[in-house]
Coordinates of N, CA, C and O in Angstrom, one line a residue:
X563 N -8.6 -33.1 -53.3 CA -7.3 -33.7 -53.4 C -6.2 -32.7 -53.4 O -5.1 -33.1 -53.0
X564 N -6.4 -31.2 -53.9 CA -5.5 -30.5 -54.0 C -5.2 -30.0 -52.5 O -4.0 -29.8 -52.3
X565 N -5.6 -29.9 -51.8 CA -5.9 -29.9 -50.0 C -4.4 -30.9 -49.3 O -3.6 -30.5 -48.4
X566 N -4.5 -32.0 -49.8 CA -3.6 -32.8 -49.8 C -1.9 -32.8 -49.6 O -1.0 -33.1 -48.8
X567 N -2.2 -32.2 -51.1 CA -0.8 -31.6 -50.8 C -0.2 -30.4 -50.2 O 0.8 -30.1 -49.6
X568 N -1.3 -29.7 -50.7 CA -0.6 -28.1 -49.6 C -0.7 -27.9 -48.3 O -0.6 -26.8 -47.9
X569 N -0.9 -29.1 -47.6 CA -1.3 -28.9 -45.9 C 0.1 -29.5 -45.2 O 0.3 -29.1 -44.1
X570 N 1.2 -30.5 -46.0 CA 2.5 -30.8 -45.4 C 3.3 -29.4 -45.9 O 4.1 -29.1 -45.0
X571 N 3.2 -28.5 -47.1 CA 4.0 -27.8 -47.6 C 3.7 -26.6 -46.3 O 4.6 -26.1 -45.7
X572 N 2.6 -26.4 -46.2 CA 1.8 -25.3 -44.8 C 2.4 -25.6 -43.9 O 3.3 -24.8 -43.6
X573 N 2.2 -26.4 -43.3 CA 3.1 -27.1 -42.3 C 5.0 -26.9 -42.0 O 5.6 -26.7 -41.0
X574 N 5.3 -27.2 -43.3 CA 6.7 -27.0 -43.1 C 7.3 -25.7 -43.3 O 8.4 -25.4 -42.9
X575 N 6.5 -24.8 -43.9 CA 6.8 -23.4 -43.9 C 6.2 -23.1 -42.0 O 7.0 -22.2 -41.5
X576 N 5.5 -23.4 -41.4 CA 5.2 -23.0 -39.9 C 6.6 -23.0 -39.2 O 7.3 -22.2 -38.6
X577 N 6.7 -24.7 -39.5 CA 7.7 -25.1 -39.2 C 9.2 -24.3 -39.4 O 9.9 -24.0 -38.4
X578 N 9.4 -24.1 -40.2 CA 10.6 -23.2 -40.9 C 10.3 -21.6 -40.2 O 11.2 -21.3 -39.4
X579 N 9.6 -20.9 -40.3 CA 9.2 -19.7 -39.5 C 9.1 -20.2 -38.1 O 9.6 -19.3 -37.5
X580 N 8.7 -20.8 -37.5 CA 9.1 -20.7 -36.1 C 10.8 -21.4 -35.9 O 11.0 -21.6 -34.7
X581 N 11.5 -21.6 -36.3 CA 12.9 -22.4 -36.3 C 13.7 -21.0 -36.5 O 14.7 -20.7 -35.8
X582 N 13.2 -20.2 -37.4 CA 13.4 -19.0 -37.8 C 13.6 -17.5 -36.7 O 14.4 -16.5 -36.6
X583 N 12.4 -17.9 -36.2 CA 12.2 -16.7 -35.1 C 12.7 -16.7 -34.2 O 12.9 -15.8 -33.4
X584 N 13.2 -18.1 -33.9 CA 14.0 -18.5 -32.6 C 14.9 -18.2 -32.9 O 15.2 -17.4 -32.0
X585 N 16.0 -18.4 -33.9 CA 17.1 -18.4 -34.5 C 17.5 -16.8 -34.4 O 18.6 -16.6 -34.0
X586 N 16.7 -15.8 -34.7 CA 16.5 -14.3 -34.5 C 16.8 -14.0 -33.3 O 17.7 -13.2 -32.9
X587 N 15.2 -14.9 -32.2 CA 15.6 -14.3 -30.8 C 16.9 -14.5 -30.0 O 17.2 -13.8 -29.0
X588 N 17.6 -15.3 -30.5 CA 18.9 -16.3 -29.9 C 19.7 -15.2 -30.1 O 20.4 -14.9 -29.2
X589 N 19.6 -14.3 -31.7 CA 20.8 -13.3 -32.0 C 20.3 -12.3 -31.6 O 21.2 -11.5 -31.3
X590 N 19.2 -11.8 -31.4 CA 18.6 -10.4 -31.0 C 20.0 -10.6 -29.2 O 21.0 -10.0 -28.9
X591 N 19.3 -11.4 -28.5 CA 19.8 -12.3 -27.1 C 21.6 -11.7 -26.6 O 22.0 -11.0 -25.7
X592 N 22.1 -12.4 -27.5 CA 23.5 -12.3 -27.6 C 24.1 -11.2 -28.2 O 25.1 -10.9 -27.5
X593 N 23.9 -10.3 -29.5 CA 24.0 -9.1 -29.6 C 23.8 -8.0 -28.4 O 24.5 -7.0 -28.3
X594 N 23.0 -8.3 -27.7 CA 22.2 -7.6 -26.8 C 23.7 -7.5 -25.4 O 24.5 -6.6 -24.9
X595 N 23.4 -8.9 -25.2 CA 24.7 -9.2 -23.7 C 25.7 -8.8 -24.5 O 26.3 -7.9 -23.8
X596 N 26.3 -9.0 -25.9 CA 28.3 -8.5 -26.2 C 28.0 -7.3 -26.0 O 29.1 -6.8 -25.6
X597 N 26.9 -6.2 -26.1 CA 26.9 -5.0 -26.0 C 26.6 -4.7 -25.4 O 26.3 -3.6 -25.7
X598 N 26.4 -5.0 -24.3 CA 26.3 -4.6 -22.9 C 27.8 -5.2 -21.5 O 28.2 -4.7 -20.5
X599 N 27.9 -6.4 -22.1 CA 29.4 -6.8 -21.7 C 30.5 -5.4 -22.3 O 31.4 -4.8 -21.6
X600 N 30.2 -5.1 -23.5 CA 31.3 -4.0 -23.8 C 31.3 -2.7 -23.2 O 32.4 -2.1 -23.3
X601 N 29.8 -1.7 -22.4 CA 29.8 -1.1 -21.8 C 30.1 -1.0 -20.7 O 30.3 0.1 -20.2
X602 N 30.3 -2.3 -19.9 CA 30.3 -2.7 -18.6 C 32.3 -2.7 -18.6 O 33.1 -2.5 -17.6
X603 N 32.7 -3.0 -19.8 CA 34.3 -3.3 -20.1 C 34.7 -1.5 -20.1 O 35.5 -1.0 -19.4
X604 N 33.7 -0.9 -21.1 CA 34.4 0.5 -20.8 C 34.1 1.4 -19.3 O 34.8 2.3 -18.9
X605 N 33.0 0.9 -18.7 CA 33.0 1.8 -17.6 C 34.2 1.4 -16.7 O 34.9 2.2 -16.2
X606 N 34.4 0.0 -16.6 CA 35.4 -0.4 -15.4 C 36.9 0.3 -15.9 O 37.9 0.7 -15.3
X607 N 36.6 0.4 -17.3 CA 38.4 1.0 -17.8 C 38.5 2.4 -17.4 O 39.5 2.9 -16.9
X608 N 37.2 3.0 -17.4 CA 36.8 4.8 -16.9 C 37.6 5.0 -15.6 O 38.5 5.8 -15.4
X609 N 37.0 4.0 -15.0 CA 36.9 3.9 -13.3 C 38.6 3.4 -12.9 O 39.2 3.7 -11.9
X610 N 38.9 2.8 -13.7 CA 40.6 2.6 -13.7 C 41.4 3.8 -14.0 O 42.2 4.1 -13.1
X611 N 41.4 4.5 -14.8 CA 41.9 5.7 -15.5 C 41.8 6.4 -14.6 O 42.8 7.1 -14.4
X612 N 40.6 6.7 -13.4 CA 40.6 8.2 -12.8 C 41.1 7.8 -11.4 O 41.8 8.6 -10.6
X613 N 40.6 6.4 -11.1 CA 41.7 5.7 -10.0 C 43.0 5.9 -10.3 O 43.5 6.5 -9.4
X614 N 44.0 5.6 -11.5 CA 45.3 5.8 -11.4 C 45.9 7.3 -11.2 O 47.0 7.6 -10.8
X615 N 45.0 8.0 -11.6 CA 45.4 9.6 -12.1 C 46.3 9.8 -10.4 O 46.2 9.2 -9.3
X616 N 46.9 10.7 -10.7 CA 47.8 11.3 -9.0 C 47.0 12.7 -8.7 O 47.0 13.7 -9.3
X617 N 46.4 12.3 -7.3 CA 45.5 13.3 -7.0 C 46.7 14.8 -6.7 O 46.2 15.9 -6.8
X618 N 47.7 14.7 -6.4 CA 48.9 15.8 -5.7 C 48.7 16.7 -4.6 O 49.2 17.8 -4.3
X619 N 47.8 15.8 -4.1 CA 47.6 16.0 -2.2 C 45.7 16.7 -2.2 O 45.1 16.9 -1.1
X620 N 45.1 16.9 -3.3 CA 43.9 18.2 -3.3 C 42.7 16.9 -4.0 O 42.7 15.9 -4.7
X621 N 41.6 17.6 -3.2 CA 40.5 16.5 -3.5 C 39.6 17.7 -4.5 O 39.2 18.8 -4.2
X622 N 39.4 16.8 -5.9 CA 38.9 17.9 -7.2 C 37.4 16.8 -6.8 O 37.6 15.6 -6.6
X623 N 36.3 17.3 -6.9 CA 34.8 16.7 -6.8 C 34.3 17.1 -8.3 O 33.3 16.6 -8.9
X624 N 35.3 18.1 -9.0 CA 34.5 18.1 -10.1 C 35.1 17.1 -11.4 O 34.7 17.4 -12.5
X625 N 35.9 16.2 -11.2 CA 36.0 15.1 -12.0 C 34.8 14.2 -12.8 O 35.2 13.3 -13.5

C-alpha cells in the first residue's frame, strides 16, 4: 500500500527534473548566442575603427 503513494510523488519529481533540465538547456542556449552576438558586435566595431583610421598615402601590413 505504501508503493501507492510514492509512485505519483516519483513521478512528479521525474517530471519536475526533466521541466528543469530543459529550462537550463534553454539558458545554457541563449547565454551562449548574447555572447557570441557580443563578440561578433566587437569584431565588426574593430573592423570599423581601423577602416576609419587615415592611412596618409603609406600601406602599414603591420596593423
Amino acid at each position: 500500500m505504501g508503493a501507492m503513494f510514492i509512485l505519483p510523488i516519483l513521478i512528479g519529481f521525474v517530471y519536475l527534473a526533466i521541466i528543469a533540465g530543459v529550462l537550463y538547456l534553454i539558458y545554457t542556449w541563449v547565454a551562449k548566442f548574447i555572447r557570441l552576438k557580443q563578440e561578433h558586435n566587437d569584431l565588426l566595431r574593430e573592423i570599423v575603427k581601423k577602416m576609419d583610421r587615415p592611412t596618409d598615402g603609406t600601406l602599414n601590413r603591420n596593423e
